[in-house]
Amino acid sequence: MANSFSVPAKASPILGIATLLFAVAIFIVDTFTPFDMAIAVLYVVVVLMAANLFDRTGLLLVAFACMALTITSYFLSHSLHVDTALVRFLVSLTAIIITSILVLANQTATKTLREKAELLDLTHDSVLVRHMSDDIITYWNRGAEELYGWPSEEAIGKPSHELLRTVFPEPIETINAEIVRSGRWEGDLVHRKRDGSQVTVSSRWSLLRNERGQPMSVLETNTDITERMQAEEAMNQVQAQLAHVTRVATLGELTASIAHEVNQPLAAVVTNGEASLRWINRDVPDMEEARSAIARMISEAKRASEVIAKTRAMSRKTKPEKVGVDIKDLVDEIALLIQRELINHRVLLRLDIPQSVPAVAGDRIQLQQVIMNLLMNGVQAMTTVTGRERELVVGAHNHEADQVLVSVRDTGVGFTPDDETRLFQAFYTTKNEGMGMGLSISRTIIEAHGGRIWASRNPDAGVTFQFMLPAMPSSEVAAPAAKAG
């Protein structure tokens, strides 16, 4: 049995013979010697020895036999009178009866405990029990043997965290404080098996207290989630690659707009450069005007560099990194890239984002992609609109204590009730030239950030897309990500 509660399957023949001889010896001494003492009380030892030999029925038979021997011995050596011999006789019988009751109760409890231990051996999960004070393992089920490789004989008696080289998601002091406070803890742990390989488990701890309410032991149940974690990691990689492809494709659609945003400052650089030369080549060089022209050249060059840097950042394949992201800064950066699209489609972009809106916790590039998808959807939805203003409003405000709600509202053509149920499905699109991946990827990104996204039709015209993200606590807001150069 893979636990510390098991008892021997077969009783030792030597123990059986010793029990019989001991009972006979007690009978002889009690019957044929003049000792003035309750010799028959020693039959309780026979009952205790029999507890390791017989089941409930056998134990009852032994108890009755011991009482019968006590009664027989008394009447063989004494007459029935109220004297000290009778008191010793009654004390012996009482001791045998009480011991038998206690042993039967203990045997029942042991049987129940063994059955529960056997049930724990049937589970595929790893189950172990360890002392709260010193982490020593006291129980190790078959599931633990199969998962980690150590048989119970080698695991029991050793500190669990040392044996498994446990990697915790937070300091062990914090975890212990939580389990003492609430009586339970759950989280993912990394353990090392006997063969040296690592395994990731979903671990659930429950605290057992003694009768005084003091922490005594911890029941730890571990489920192997290594394959699931690997599958999730593979899925995340696929989703990241798909998001990158979609991001690059969106930038491809904005090529003309981005080229214009780069050419415009470059043309200004050339114009100011030529002006500088004219100011310098005068008979009396006008250095003040030349300096002003050169300063404008530098400013326009930085503007072009900024557009290129943002485009490179959007197109680069990077590992997601959660930082504090300012929504207004995010929208301003995307507005710079799609400015030509807004002008070409005669769309007015308006921001309604108070300074009090906290930063959100997220990956800057991924959230840029969501904003860009929603803004481009809004612009394209208003392409055929006439007779009303084409307006795109981006808003953000606090929602409850720890959430930020972002909305993108357009005055476009809207969608049908049937479209509403399918908007975020992969490859579904209402546009002839669309891939149908933008909104699907946006939902994946938002949900991966612990938020949710949805769309609704406006009462007058158009659509409002909204998403909610956890706010980053002010104490944890990181410095803005460095701009690519």
PDB file of N, CA and C in Angstrom, residues 328-380:
ATOM      1  N   LYS A 328      -4.751  57.137 -23.777  1.00  0.00           N
ATOM      2  CA  LYS A 328      -4.685  58.322 -24.636  1.00  0.00           C
ATOM      3  C   LYS A 328      -3.417  58.318 -25.476  1.00  0.00           C
ATOM      4  N   ASP A 329      -2.286  57.953 -24.861  1.00  0.00           N
ATOM      5  CA  ASP A 329      -1.037  57.868 -25.636  1.00  0.00           C
ATOM      6  C   ASP A 329      -1.179  56.836 -26.753  1.00  0.00           C
ATOM      7  N   LEU A 330      -1.847  55.734 -26.428  1.00  0.00           N
ATOM      8  CA  LEU A 330      -2.021  54.664 -27.407  1.00  0.00           C
ATOM      9  C   LEU A 330      -2.823  55.157 -28.608  1.00  0.00           C
ATOM     10  N   VAL A 331      -3.916  55.862 -28.342  1.00  0.00           N
ATOM     11  CA  VAL A 331      -4.770  56.364 -29.422  1.00  0.00           C
ATOM     12  C   VAL A 331      -4.013  57.421 -30.237  1.00  0.00           C
ATOM     13  N   ASP A 332      -3.263  58.295 -29.575  1.00  0.00           N
ATOM     14  CA  ASP A 332      -2.494  59.318 -30.290  1.00  0.00           C
ATOM     15  C   ASP A 332      -1.490  58.682 -31.254  1.00  0.00           C
ATOM     16  N   GLU A 333      -0.835  57.608 -30.816  1.00  0.00           N
ATOM     17  CA  GLU A 333       0.147  56.943 -31.675  1.00  0.00           C
ATOM     18  C   GLU A 333      -0.511  56.333 -32.915  1.00  0.00           C
ATOM     19  N   ILE A 334      -1.668  55.692 -32.719  1.00  0.00           N
ATOM     20  CA  ILE A 334      -2.362  55.087 -33.862  1.00  0.00           C
ATOM     21  C   ILE A 334      -2.936  56.172 -34.776  1.00  0.00           C
ATOM     22  N   ALA A 335      -3.424  57.260 -34.183  1.00  0.00           N
ATOM     23  CA  ALA A 335      -3.974  58.364 -34.991  1.00  0.00           C
ATOM     24  C   ALA A 335      -2.922  58.925 -35.917  1.00  0.00           C
ATOM     25  N   LEU A 336      -1.655  58.955 -35.464  1.00  0.00           N
ATOM     26  CA  LEU A 336      -0.572  59.447 -36.311  1.00  0.00           C
ATOM     27  C   LEU A 336      -0.391  58.569 -37.544  1.00  0.00           C
ATOM     28  N   LEU A 337      -0.553  57.254 -37.353  1.00  0.00           N
ATOM     29  CA  LEU A 337      -0.358  56.326 -38.475  1.00  0.00           C
ATOM     30  C   LEU A 337      -1.530  56.354 -39.457  1.00  0.00           C
ATOM     31  N   ILE A 338      -2.740  56.604 -38.965  1.00  0.00           N
ATOM     32  CA  ILE A 338      -3.909  56.542 -39.856  1.00  0.00           C
ATOM     33  C   ILE A 338      -4.424  57.933 -40.223  1.00  0.00           C
ATOM     34  N   GLN A 339      -3.597  58.964 -39.980  1.00  0.00           N
ATOM     35  CA  GLN A 339      -4.053  60.335 -40.211  1.00  0.00           C
ATOM     36  C   GLN A 339      -4.478  60.550 -41.666  1.00  0.00           C
ATOM     37  N   ARG A 340      -3.715  60.021 -42.612  1.00  0.00           N
ATOM     38  CA  ARG A 340      -4.046  60.201 -44.022  1.00  0.00           C
ATOM     39  C   ARG A 340      -5.349  59.499 -44.356  1.00  0.00           C
ATOM     40  N   GLU A 341      -5.597  58.306 -43.727  1.00  0.00           N
ATOM     41  CA  GLU A 341      -6.863  57.607 -43.956  1.00  0.00           C
ATOM     42  C   GLU A 341      -8.036  58.449 -43.464  1.00  0.00           C
ATOM     43  N   LEU A 342      -7.860  59.084 -42.319  1.00  0.00           N
ATOM     44  CA  LEU A 342      -8.923  59.935 -41.779  1.00  0.00           C
ATOM     45  C   LEU A 342      -9.214  61.104 -42.724  1.00  0.00           C
ATOM     46  N   ILE A 343      -8.153  61.705 -43.240  1.00  0.00           N
ATOM     47  CA  ILE A 343      -8.335  62.852 -44.152  1.00  0.00           C
ATOM     48  C   ILE A 343      -8.984  62.410 -45.457  1.00  0.00           C
ATOM     49  N   ASN A 344      -8.484  61.298 -46.018  1.00  0.00           N
ATOM     50  CA  ASN A 344      -9.005  60.825 -47.309  1.00  0.00           C
ATOM     51  C   ASN A 344     -10.486  60.471 -47.216  1.00  0.00           C
ATOM     52  N   HIS A 345     -10.914  59.947 -46.077  1.00  0.00           N
ATOM     53  CA  HIS A 345     -12.318  59.539 -45.934  1.00  0.00           C
ATOM     54  C   HIS A 345     -13.149  60.613 -45.230  1.00  0.00           C
ATOM     55  N   ARG A 346     -12.535  61.783 -45.001  1.00  0.00           N
ATOM     56  CA  ARG A 346     -13.236  62.923 -44.400  1.00  0.00           C
ATOM     57  C   ARG A 346     -13.879  62.536 -43.057  1.00  0.00           C
ATOM     58  N   VAL A 347     -13.078  61.887 -42.217  1.00  0.00           N
ATOM     59  CA  VAL A 347     -13.531  61.430 -40.902  1.00  0.00           C
ATOM     60  C   VAL A 347     -12.921  62.316 -39.818  1.00  0.00           C
ATOM     61  N   LEU A 348     -13.750  62.786 -38.919  1.00  0.00           N
ATOM     62  CA  LEU A 348     -13.295  63.578 -37.793  1.00  0.00           C
ATOM     63  C   LEU A 348     -13.063  62.647 -36.592  1.00  0.00           C
ATOM     64  N   LEU A 349     -11.841  62.636 -36.100  1.00  0.00           N
ATOM     65  CA  LEU A 349     -11.505  61.821 -34.922  1.00  0.00           C
ATOM     66  C   LEU A 349     -11.561  62.711 -33.687  1.00  0.00           C
ATOM     67  N   ARG A 350     -12.343  62.308 -32.713  1.00  0.00           N
ATOM     68  CA  ARG A 350     -12.489  63.082 -31.486  1.00  0.00           C
ATOM     69  C   ARG A 350     -12.188  62.176 -30.288  1.00  0.00           C
ATOM     70  N   LEU A 351     -11.428  62.691 -29.342  1.00  0.00           N
ATOM     71  CA  LEU A 351     -11.066  61.917 -28.147  1.00  0.00           C
ATOM     72  C   LEU A 351     -11.821  62.447 -26.939  1.00  0.00           C
ATOM     73  N   ASP A 352     -12.326  61.518 -26.138  1.00  0.00           N
ATOM     74  CA  ASP A 352     -13.003  61.854 -24.883  1.00  0.00           C
ATOM     75  C   ASP A 352     -12.376  61.011 -23.777  1.00  0.00           C
ATOM     76  N   ILE A 353     -11.128  61.368 -23.440  1.00  0.00           N
ATOM     77  CA  ILE A 353     -10.355  60.575 -22.464  1.00  0.00           C
ATOM     78  C   ILE A 353      -9.822  61.519 -21.392  1.00  0.00           C
ATOM     79  N   PRO A 354     -10.466  61.564 -20.231  1.00  0.00           N
ATOM     80  CA  PRO A 354      -9.998  62.450 -19.145  1.00  0.00           C
ATOM     81  C   PRO A 354      -8.613  62.050 -18.644  1.00  0.00           C
ATOM     82  N   GLN A 355      -7.909  63.025 -18.087  1.00  0.00           N
ATOM     83  CA  GLN A 355      -6.585  62.755 -17.531  1.00  0.00           C
ATOM     84  C   GLN A 355      -6.651  61.789 -16.355  1.00  0.00           C
ATOM     85  N   SER A 356      -7.822  61.693 -15.717  1.00  0.00           N
ATOM     86  CA  SER A 356      -7.954  60.852 -14.511  1.00  0.00           C
ATOM     87  C   SER A 356      -8.018  59.362 -14.827  1.00  0.00           C
ATOM     88  N   VAL A 357      -8.155  59.016 -16.121  1.00  0.00           N
ATOM     89  CA  VAL A 357      -8.245  57.596 -16.473  1.00  0.00           C
ATOM     90  C   VAL A 357      -6.906  56.916 -16.189  1.00  0.00           C
ATOM     91  N   PRO A 358      -6.884  55.871 -15.385  1.00  0.00           N
ATOM     92  CA  PRO A 358      -5.608  55.215 -15.056  1.00  0.00           C
ATOM     93  C   PRO A 358      -5.079  54.396 -16.225  1.00  0.00           C
ATOM     94  N   ALA A 359      -3.812  54.071 -16.154  1.00  0.00           N
ATOM     95  CA  ALA A 359      -3.214  53.185 -17.152  1.00  0.00           C
ATOM     96  C   ALA A 359      -3.788  51.782 -16.978  1.00  0.00           C
ATOM     97  N   VAL A 360      -3.768  51.007 -18.063  1.00  0.00           N
ATOM     98  CA  VAL A 360      -4.220  49.621 -18.001  1.00  0.00           C
ATOM     99  C   VAL A 360      -3.010  48.707 -18.026  1.00  0.00           C
ATOM    100  N   ALA A 361      -3.198  47.510 -17.526  1.00  0.00           N
ATOM    101  CA  ALA A 361      -2.111  46.533 -17.511  1.00  0.00           C
ATOM    102  C   ALA A 361      -2.168  45.729 -18.799  1.00  0.00           C
ATOM    103  N   GLY A 362      -1.163  45.870 -19.653  1.00  0.00           N
ATOM    104  CA  GLY A 362      -1.212  45.128 -20.913  1.00  0.00           C
ATOM    105  C   GLY A 362       0.048  45.262 -21.736  1.00  0.00           C
ATOM    106  N   ASP A 363       0.060  44.533 -22.846  1.00  0.00           N
ATOM    107  CA  ASP A 363       1.159  44.608 -23.801  1.00  0.00           C
ATOM    108  C   ASP A 363       0.874  45.759 -24.763  1.00  0.00           C
ATOM    109  N   ARG A 364       1.792  46.689 -24.875  1.00  0.00           N
ATOM    110  CA  ARG A 364       1.565  47.920 -25.644  1.00  0.00           C
ATOM    111  C   ARG A 364       1.264  47.621 -27.118  1.00  0.00           C
ATOM    112  N   ILE A 365       2.064  46.761 -27.731  1.00  0.00           N
ATOM    113  CA  ILE A 365       1.898  46.479 -29.164  1.00  0.00           C
ATOM    114  C   ILE A 365       0.556  45.800 -29.430  1.00  0.00           C
ATOM    115  N   GLN A 366       0.194  44.828 -28.587  1.00  0.00           N
ATOM    116  CA  GLN A 366      -1.070  44.129 -28.800  1.00  0.00           C
ATOM    117  C   GLN A 366      -2.266  45.065 -28.640  1.00  0.00           C
ATOM    118  N   LEU A 367      -2.212  45.947 -27.639  1.00  0.00           N
ATOM    119  CA  LEU A 367      -3.321  46.890 -27.450  1.00  0.00           C
ATOM    120  C   LEU A 367      -3.365  47.928 -28.565  1.00  0.00           C
ATOM    121  N   GLN A 368      -2.206  48.294 -29.106  1.00  0.00           N
ATOM    122  CA  GLN A 368      -2.183  49.155 -30.287  1.00  0.00           C
ATOM    123  C   GLN A 368      -2.919  48.490 -31.443  1.00  0.00           C
ATOM    124  N   GLN A 369      -2.715  47.180 -31.583  1.00  0.00           N
ATOM    125  CA  GLN A 369      -3.373  46.454 -32.664  1.00  0.00           C
ATOM    126  C   GLN A 369      -4.889  46.489 -32.504  1.00  0.00           C
ATOM    127  N   VAL A 370      -5.367  46.328 -31.257  1.00  0.00           N
ATOM    128  CA  VAL A 370      -6.812  46.385 -31.019  1.00  0.00           C
ATOM    129  C   VAL A 370      -7.359  47.759 -31.392  1.00  0.00           C
ATOM    130  N   ILE A 371      -6.684  48.817 -30.924  1.00  0.00           N
ATOM    131  CA  ILE A 371      -7.139  50.183 -31.227  1.00  0.00           C
ATOM    132  C   ILE A 371      -7.127  50.425 -32.727  1.00  0.00           C
ATOM    133  N   MET A 372      -6.067  49.997 -33.392  1.00  0.00           N
ATOM    134  CA  MET A 372      -5.978  50.205 -34.836  1.00  0.00           C
ATOM    135  C   MET A 372      -7.094  49.461 -35.565  1.00  0.00           C
ATOM    136  N   ASN A 373      -7.373  48.204 -35.151  1.00  0.00           N
ATOM    137  CA  ASN A 373      -8.444  47.437 -35.792  1.00  0.00           C
ATOM    138  C   ASN A 373      -9.781  48.163 -35.654  1.00  0.00           C
ATOM    139  N   LEU A 374     -10.067  48.644 -34.448  1.00  0.00           N
ATOM    140  CA  LEU A 374     -11.360  49.287 -34.210  1.00  0.00           C
ATOM    141  C   LEU A 374     -11.461  50.624 -34.945  1.00  0.00           C
ATOM    142  N   LEU A 375     -10.374  51.407 -34.971  1.00  0.00           N
ATOM    143  CA  LEU A 375     -10.410  52.685 -35.678  1.00  0.00           C
ATOM    144  C   LEU A 375     -10.553  52.476 -37.184  1.00  0.00           C
ATOM    145  N   MET A 376      -9.810  51.525 -37.741  1.00  0.00           N
ATOM    146  CA  MET A 376      -9.906  51.267 -39.179  1.00  0.00           C
ATOM    147  C   MET A 376     -11.284  50.720 -39.545  1.00  0.00           C
ATOM    148  N   ASN A 377     -11.857  49.882 -38.678  1.00  0.00           N
ATOM    149  CA  ASN A 377     -13.222  49.400 -38.919  1.00  0.00           C
ATOM    150  C   ASN A 377     -14.200  50.567 -38.973  1.00  0.00           C
ATOM    151  N   GLY A 378     -14.021  51.505 -38.006  1.00  0.00           N
ATOM    152  CA  GLY A 378     -14.904  52.668 -37.978  1.00  0.00           C
ATOM    153  C   GLY A 378     -14.771  53.527 -39.222  1.00  0.00           C
ATOM    154  N   VAL A 379     -13.526  53.763 -39.663  1.00  0.00           N
ATOM    155  CA  VAL A 379     -13.294  54.567 -40.877  1.00  0.00           C
ATOM    156  C   VAL A 379     -13.940  53.902 -42.086  1.00  0.00           C
ATOM    157  N   GLN A 380     -13.717  52.598 -42.243  1.00  0.00           N
ATOM    158  CA  GLN A 380     -14.255  51.882 -43.401  1.00  0.00           C
ATOM    159  C   GLN A 380     -15.772  51.787 -43.360  1.00  0.00           C
TER     160      GLN A 380
END
